[in-house]
mmCIF file of C-alpha atoms and ligand atoms in Angstrom:
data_model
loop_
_atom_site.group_PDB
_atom_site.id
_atom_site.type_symbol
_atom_site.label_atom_id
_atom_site.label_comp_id
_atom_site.label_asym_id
_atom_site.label_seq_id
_atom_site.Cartn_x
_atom_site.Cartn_y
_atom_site.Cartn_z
ATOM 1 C CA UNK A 1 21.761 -17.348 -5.822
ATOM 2 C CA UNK A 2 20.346 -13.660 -5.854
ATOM 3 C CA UNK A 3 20.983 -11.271 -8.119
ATOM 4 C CA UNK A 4 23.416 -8.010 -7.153
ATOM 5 C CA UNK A 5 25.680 -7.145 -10.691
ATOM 6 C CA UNK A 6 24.486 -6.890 -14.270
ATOM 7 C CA UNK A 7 26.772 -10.414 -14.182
ATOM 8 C CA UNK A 8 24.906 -12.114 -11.693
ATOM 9 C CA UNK A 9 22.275 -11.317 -13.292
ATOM 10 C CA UNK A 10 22.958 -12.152 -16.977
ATOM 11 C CA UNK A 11 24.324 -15.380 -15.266
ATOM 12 C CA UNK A 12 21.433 -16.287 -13.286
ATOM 13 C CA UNK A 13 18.688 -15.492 -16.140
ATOM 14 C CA UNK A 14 21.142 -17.746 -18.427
ATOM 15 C CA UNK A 15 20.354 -20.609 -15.667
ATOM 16 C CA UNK A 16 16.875 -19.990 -15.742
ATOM 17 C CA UNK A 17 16.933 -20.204 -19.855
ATOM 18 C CA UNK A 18 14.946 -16.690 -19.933
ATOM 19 C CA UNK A 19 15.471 -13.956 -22.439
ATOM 20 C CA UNK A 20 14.431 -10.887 -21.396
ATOM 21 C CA UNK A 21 10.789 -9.624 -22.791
ATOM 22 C CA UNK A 22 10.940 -6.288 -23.743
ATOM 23 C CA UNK A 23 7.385 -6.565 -23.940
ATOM 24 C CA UNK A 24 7.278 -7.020 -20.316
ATOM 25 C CA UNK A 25 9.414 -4.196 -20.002
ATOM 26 C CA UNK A 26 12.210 -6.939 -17.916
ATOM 27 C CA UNK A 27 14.631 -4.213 -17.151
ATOM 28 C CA UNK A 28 16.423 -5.806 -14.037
ATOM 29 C CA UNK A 29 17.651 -3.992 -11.202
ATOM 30 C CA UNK A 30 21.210 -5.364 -10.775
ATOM 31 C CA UNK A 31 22.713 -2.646 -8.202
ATOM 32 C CA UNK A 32 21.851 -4.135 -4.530
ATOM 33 C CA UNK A 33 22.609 -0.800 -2.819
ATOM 34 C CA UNK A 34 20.480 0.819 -5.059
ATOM 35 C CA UNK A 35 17.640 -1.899 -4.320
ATOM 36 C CA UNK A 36 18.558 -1.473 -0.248
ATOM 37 C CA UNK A 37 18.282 2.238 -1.102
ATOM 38 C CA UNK A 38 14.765 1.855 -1.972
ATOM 39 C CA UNK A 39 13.421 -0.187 0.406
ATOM 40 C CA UNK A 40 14.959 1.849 3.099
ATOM 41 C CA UNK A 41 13.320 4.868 1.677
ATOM 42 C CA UNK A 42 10.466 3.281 1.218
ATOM 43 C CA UNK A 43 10.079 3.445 5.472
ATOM 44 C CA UNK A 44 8.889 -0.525 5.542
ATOM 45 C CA UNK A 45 8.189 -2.085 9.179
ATOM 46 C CA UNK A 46 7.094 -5.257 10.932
ATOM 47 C CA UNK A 47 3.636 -3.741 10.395
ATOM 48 C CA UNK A 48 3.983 -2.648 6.909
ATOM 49 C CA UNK A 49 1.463 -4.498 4.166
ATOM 50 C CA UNK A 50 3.152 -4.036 1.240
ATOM 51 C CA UNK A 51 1.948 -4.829 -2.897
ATOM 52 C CA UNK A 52 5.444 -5.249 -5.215
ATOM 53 C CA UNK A 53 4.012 -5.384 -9.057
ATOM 54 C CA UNK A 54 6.703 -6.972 -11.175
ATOM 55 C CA UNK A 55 9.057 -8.661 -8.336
ATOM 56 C CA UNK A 56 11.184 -10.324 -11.596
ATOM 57 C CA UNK A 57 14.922 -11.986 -9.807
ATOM 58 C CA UNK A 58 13.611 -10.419 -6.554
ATOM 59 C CA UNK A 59 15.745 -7.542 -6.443
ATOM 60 C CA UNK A 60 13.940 -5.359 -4.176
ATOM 61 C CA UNK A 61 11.940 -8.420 -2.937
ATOM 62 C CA UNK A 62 14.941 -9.629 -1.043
ATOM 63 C CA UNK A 63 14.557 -6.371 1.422
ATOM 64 C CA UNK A 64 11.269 -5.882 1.191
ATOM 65 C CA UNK A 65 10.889 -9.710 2.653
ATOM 66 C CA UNK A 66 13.929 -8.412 5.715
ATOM 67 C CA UNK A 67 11.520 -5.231 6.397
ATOM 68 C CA UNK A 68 8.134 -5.807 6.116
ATOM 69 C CA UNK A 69 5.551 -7.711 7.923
ATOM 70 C CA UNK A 70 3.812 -9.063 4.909
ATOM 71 C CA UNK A 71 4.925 -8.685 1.136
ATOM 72 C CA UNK A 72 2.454 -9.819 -1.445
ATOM 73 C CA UNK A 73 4.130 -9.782 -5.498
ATOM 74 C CA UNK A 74 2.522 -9.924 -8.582
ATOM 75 C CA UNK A 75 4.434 -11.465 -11.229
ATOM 76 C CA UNK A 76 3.241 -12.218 -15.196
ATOM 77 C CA UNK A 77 6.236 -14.073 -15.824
ATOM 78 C CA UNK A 78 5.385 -17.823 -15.138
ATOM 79 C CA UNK A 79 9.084 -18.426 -15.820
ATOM 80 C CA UNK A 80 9.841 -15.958 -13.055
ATOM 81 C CA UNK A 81 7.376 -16.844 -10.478
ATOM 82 C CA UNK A 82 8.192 -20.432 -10.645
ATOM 83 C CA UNK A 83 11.988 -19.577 -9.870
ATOM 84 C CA UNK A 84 10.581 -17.098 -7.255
ATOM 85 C CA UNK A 85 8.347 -19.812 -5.523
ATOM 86 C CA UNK A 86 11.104 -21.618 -4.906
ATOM 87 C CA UNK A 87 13.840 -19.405 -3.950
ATOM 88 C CA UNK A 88 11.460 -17.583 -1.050
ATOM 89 C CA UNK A 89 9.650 -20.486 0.014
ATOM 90 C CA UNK A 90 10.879 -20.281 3.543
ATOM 91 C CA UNK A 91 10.033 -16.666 3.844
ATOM 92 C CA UNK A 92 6.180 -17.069 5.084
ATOM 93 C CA UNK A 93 5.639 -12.965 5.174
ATOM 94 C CA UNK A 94 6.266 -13.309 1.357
ATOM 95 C CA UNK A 95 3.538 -14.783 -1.385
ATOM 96 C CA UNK A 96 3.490 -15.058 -5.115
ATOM 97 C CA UNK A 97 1.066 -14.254 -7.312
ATOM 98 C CA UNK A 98 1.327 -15.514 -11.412
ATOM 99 C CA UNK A 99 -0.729 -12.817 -12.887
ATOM 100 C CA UNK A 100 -1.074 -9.740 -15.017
ATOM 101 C CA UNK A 101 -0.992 -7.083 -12.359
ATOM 102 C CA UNK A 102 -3.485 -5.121 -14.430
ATOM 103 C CA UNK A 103 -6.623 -7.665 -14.084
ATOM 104 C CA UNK A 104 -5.745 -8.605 -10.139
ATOM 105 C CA UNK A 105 -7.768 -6.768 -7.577
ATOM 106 C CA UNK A 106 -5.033 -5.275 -5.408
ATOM 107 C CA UNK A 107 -6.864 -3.941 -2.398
ATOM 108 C CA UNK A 108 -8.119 -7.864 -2.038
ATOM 109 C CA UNK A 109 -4.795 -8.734 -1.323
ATOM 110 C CA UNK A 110 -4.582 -7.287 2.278
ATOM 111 C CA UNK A 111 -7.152 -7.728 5.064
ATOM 112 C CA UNK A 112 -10.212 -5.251 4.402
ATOM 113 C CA UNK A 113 -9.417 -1.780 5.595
ATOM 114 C CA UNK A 114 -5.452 -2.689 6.313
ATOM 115 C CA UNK A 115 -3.417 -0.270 5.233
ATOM 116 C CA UNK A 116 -0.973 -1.115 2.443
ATOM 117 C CA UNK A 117 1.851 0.345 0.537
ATOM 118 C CA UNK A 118 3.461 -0.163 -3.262
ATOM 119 C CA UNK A 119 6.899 -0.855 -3.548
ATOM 120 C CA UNK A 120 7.776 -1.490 -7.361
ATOM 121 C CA UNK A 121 10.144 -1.036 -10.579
ATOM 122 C CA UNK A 122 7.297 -0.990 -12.589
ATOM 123 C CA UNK A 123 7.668 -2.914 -16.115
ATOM 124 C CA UNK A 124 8.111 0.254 -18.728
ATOM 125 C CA UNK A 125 5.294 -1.144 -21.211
ATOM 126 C CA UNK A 126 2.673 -0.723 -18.966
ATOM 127 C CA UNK A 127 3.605 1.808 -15.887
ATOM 128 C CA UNK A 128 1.307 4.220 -16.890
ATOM 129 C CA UNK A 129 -1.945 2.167 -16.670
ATOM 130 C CA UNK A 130 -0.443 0.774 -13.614
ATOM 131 C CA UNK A 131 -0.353 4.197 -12.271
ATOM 132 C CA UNK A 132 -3.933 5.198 -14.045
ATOM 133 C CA UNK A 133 -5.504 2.128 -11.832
ATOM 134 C CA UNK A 134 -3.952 3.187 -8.645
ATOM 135 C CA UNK A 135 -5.941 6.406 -9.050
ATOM 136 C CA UNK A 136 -9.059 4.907 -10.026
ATOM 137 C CA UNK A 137 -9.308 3.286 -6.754
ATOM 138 C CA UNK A 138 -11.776 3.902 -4.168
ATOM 139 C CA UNK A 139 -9.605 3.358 -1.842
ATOM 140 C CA UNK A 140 -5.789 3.652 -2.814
ATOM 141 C CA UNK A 141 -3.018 2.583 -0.986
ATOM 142 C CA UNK A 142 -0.979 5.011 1.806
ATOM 143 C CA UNK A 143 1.832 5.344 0.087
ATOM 144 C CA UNK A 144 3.915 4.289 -3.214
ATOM 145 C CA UNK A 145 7.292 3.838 -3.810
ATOM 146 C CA UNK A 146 7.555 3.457 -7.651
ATOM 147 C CA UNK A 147 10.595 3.123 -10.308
ATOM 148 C CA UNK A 148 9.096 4.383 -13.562
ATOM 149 C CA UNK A 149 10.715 6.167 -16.949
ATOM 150 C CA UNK A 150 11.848 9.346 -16.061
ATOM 151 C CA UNK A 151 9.145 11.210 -18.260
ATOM 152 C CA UNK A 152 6.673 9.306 -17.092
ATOM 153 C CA UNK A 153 7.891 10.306 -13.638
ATOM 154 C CA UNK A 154 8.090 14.212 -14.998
ATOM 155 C CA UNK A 155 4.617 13.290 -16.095
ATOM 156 C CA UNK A 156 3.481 11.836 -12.607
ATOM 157 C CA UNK A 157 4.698 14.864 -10.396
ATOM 158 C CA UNK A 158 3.791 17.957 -12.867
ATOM 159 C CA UNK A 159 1.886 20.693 -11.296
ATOM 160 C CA UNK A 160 -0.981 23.092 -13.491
ATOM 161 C CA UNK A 161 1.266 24.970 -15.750
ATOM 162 C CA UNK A 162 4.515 22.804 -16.169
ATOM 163 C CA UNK A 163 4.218 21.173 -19.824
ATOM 164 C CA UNK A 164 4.395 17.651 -18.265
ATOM 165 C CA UNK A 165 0.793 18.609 -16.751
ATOM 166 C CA UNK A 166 -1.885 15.993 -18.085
ATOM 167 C CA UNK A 167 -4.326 13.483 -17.464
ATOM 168 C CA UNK A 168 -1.823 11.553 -15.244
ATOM 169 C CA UNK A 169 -0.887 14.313 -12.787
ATOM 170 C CA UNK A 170 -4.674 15.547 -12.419
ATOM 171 C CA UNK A 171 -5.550 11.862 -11.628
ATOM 172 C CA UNK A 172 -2.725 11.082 -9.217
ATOM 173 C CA UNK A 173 -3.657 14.706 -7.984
ATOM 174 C CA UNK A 174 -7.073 13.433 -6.375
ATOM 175 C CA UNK A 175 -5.662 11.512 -4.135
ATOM 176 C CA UNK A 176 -1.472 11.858 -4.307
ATOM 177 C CA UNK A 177 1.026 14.209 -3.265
ATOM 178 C CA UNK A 178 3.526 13.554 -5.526
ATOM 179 C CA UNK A 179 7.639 13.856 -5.189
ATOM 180 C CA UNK A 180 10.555 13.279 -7.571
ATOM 181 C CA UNK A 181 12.891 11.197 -5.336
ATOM 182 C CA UNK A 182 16.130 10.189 -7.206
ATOM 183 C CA UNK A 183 17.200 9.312 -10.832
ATOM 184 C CA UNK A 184 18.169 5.777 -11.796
ATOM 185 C CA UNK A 185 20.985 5.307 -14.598
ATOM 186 C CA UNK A 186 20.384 2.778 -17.052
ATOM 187 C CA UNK A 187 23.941 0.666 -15.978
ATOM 188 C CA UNK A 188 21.693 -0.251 -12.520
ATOM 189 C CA UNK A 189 19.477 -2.585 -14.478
ATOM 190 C CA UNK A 190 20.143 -5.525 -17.042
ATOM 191 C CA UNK A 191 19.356 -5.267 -19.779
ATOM 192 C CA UNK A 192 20.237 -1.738 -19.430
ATOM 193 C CA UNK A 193 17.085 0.121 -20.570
ATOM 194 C CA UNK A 194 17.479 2.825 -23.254
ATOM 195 C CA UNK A 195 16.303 6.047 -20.877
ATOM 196 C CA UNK A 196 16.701 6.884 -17.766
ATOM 197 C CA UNK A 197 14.342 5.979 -14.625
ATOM 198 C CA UNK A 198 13.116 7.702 -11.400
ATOM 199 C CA UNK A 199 12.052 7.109 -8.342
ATOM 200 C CA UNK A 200 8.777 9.311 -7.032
ATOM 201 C CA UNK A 201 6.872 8.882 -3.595
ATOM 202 C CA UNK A 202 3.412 9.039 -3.732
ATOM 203 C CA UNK A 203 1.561 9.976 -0.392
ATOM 204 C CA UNK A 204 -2.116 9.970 -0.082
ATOM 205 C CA UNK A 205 -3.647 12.320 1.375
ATOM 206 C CA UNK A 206 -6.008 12.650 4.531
ATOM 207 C CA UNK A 207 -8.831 13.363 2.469
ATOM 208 C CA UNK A 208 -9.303 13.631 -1.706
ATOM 209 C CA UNK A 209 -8.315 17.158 -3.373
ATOM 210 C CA UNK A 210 -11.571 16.275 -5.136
ATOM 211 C CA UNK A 211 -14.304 14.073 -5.020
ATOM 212 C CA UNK A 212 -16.427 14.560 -8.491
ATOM 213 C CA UNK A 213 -20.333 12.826 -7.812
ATOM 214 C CA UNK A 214 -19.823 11.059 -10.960
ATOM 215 C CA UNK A 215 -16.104 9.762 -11.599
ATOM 216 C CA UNK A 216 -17.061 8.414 -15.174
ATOM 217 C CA UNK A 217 -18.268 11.855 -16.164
ATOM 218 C CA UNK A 218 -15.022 12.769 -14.415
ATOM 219 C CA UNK A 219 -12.891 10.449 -16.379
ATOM 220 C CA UNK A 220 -14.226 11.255 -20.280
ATOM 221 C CA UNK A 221 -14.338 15.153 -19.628
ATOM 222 C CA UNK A 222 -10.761 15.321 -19.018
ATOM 223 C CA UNK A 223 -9.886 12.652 -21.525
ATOM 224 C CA UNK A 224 -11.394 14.887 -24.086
ATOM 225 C CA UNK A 225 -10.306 18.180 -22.693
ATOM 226 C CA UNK A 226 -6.450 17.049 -22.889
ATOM 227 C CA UNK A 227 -6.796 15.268 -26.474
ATOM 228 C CA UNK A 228 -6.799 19.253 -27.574
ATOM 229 C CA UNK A 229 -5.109 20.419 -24.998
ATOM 230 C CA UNK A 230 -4.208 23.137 -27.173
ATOM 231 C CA UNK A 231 -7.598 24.907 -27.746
ATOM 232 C CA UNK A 232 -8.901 26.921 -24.748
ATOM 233 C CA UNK A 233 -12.187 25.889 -22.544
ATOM 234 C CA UNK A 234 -14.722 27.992 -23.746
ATOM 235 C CA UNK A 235 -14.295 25.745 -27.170
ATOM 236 C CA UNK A 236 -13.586 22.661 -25.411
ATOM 237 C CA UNK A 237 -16.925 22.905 -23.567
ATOM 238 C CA UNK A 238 -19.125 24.249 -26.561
ATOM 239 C CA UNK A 239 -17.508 20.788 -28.732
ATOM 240 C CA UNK A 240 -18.408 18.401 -25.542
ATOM 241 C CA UNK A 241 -20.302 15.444 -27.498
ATOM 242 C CA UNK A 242 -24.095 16.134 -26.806
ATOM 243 C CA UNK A 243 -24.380 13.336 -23.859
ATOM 244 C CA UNK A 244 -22.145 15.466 -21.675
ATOM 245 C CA UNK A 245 -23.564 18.930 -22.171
ATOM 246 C CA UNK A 246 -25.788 20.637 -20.570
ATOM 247 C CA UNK A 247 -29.030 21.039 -22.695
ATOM 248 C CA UNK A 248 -29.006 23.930 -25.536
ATOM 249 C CA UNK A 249 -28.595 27.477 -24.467
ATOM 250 C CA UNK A 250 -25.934 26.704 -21.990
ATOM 251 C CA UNK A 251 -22.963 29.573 -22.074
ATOM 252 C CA UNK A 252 -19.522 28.204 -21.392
ATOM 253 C CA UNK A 253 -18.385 31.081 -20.112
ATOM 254 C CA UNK A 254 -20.870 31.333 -17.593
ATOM 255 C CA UNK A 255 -20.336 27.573 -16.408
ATOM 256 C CA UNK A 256 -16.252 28.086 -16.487
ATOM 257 C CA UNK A 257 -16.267 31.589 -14.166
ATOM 258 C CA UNK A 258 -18.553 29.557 -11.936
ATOM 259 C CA UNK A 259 -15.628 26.916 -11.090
ATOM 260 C CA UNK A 260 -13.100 29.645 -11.239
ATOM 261 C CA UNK A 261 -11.513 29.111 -14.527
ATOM 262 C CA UNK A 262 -10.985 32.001 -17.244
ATOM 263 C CA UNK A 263 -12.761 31.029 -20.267
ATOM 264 C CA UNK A 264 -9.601 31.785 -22.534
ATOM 265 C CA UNK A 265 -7.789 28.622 -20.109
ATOM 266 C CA UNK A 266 -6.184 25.892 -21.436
ATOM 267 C CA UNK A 267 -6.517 22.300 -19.939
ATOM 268 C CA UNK A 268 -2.619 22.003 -18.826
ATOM 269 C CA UNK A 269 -3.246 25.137 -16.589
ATOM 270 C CA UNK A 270 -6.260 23.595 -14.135
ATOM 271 C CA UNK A 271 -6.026 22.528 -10.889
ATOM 272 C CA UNK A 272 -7.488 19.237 -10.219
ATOM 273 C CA UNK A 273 -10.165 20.893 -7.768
ATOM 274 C CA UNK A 274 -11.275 23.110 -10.492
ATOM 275 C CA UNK A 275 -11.522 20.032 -12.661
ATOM 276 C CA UNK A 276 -13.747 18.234 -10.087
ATOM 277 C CA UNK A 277 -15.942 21.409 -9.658
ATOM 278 C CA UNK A 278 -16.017 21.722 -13.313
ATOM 279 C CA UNK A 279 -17.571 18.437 -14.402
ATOM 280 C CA UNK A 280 -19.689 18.218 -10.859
ATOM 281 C CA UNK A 281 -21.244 21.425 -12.913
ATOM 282 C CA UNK A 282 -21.433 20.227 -16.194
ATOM 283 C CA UNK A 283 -23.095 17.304 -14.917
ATOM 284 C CA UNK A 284 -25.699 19.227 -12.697
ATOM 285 C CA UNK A 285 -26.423 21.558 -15.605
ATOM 286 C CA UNK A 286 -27.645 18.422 -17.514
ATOM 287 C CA UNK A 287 -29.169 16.358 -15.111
ATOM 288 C CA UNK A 288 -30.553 19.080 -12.453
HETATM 289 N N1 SAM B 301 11.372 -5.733 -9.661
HETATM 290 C C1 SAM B 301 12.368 -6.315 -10.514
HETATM 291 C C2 SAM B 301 13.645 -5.510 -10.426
HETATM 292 O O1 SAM B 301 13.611 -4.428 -9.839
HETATM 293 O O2 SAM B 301 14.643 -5.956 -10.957
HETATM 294 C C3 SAM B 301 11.903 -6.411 -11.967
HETATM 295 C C4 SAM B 301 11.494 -5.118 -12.569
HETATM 296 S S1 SAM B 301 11.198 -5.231 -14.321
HETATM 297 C C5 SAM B 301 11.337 -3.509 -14.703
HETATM 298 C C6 SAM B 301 9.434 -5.464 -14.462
HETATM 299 C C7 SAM B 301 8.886 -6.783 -13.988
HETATM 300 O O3 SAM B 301 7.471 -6.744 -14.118
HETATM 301 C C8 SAM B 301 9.330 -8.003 -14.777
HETATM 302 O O4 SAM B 301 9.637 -9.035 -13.889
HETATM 303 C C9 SAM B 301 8.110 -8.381 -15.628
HETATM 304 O O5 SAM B 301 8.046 -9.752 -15.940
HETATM 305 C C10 SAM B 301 6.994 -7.941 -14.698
HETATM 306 N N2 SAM B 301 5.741 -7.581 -15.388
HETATM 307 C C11 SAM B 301 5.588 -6.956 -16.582
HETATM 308 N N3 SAM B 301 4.293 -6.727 -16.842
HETATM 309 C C12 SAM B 301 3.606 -7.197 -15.776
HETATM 310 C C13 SAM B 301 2.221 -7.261 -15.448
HETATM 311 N N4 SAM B 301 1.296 -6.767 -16.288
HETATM 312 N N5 SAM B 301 1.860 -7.819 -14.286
HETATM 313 C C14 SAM B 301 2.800 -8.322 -13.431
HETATM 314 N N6 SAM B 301 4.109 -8.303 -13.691
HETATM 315 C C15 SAM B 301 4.522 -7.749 -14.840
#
């Protein structure tokens, strides 16, 4: 039995005796054209390697398993894997994983240096830090097909200057060209989720919009920059705890015009290469 109407659905998780976990964010898609839609967008081929986080009744898995060449899934759910075991065991391109998604290695997945692509609705509660890890990697995946909340998609594909701008678009904006694809209403999944979702394509890019020498130092100066987003650089800088700035006498503005940035800035207005230059900088300035 698969899964294509919010009745099949509700039928076939009644069979399985599973209530849906909200804190697993178990929104299921139950619209198959939608789920076809995806995967076809998604440009899958015999020699596509592809990661699905979250495969729940297999909505998407179902084509992804037609398409691709190999189709690895990740699910947390034991009650959901074990019903997925069974129901693809004949498919050999297809294998299951029972794990969080969040503590699994993906990259070790696929042979080392294969190219490989995510294809997921990811689970509400923790999209986000599924989406922070993908741009932590060294070396991210080609491309990603993801279903998220629409403002976390809004927050995904913001540019400098649009008020969705933030730690999650300068982060996907290292590696990621981002684009809004399509909206999903609520009445596609089961339970029906109470906002809407979108779909965005992610496509890496030849080469990183910026590289910073020290990704940690990276990391905490734009944490801290966008937790006052509010308050322009010049103060952000001079308020840096001391173990990220440069020793005493150093003049913000001096460090800022350096990297291109007007002193009187705010964080939600930097480009991510101006970001990269910026803490490359600060970091030089302290530890020459
Ligand atoms: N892909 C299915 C679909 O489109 O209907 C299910 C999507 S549902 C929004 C999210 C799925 O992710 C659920 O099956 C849930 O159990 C699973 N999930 C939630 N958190 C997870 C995690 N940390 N690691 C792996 N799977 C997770």
């Amino acid at each position: 039995m698969k899964a294509t109407r919010s009745s099949d659905t509700r039928a076939l998780l009644a069979s399985l005796s599973v209530r849906p976990l909200k804190r697993l964010g178990q929104n299921f898609l139950c619209d198959e054209n939608m789920a076809r839609w995806i995967v076809r967008r998604a440009g899958i081929g015999p020699d596509s390697h592809v990661l699905e986080i979250g495969p729940g009744l297999g909505a998407l898995t179902e084509f992804l398993a037609q398409e691709a060449g190999r189709v690895v899934a990740i699910e947390a759910d034991i009650r959901l894997y074990g019903w997925l075991k069974e129901r693809y065991a004949t498919c050999s391109n297809v294998s299951f994983i029972h794990a969080d998604a969040l503590e699994v290695e993906w990259a070790s997945l696929f042979d080392p240096g294969a190219s490989w692509m995510l294809v997921s609705n990811l689970p509400y509660a923790s999209g986000t830090r599924m989406m922070m890890r993908m741009f932590e990697m060294d070396d991210p995946p080609s491309r990603a097909l993801v279903t998220l909340q629409a403002d976390v998609a809004e927050r995904l594909v913001a540019e400098p200057g649009a008020p969705a701008y933030g730690l999650l678009a300068i982060w996907r904006g290292r590696w990621f060209d981002a684009r809004m694809i399509r909206a999903i209403p609520p009445a596609c999944f089961y339970p029906p989720p109470h906002v809407a979702s979108s779909v965005v394509e992610l496509r890496r890019r030849s080469s990183p919009r910026c590289a910073p020498r020290n990704p940690e130092h990276f990391r905490d100066l734009t944490r801290l920059a966008f937790m006052r987003r509010r308050k322009q650089m010049r103060r952000i800088l001079l308020d840096l705890p001391v173990c990220m700035r440069p020793p005493d006498g150093f003049v913000p503005e001096d460090i800022l015009r350096a990297v291109g940035v007007a002193p009187d800035a705010r964080p939600e207005t930097i480009a991510v290469e101006s970001w990269g230059a910026l803490a490359d900088l600060l970091g030089q300035a302290r530890d020459p």
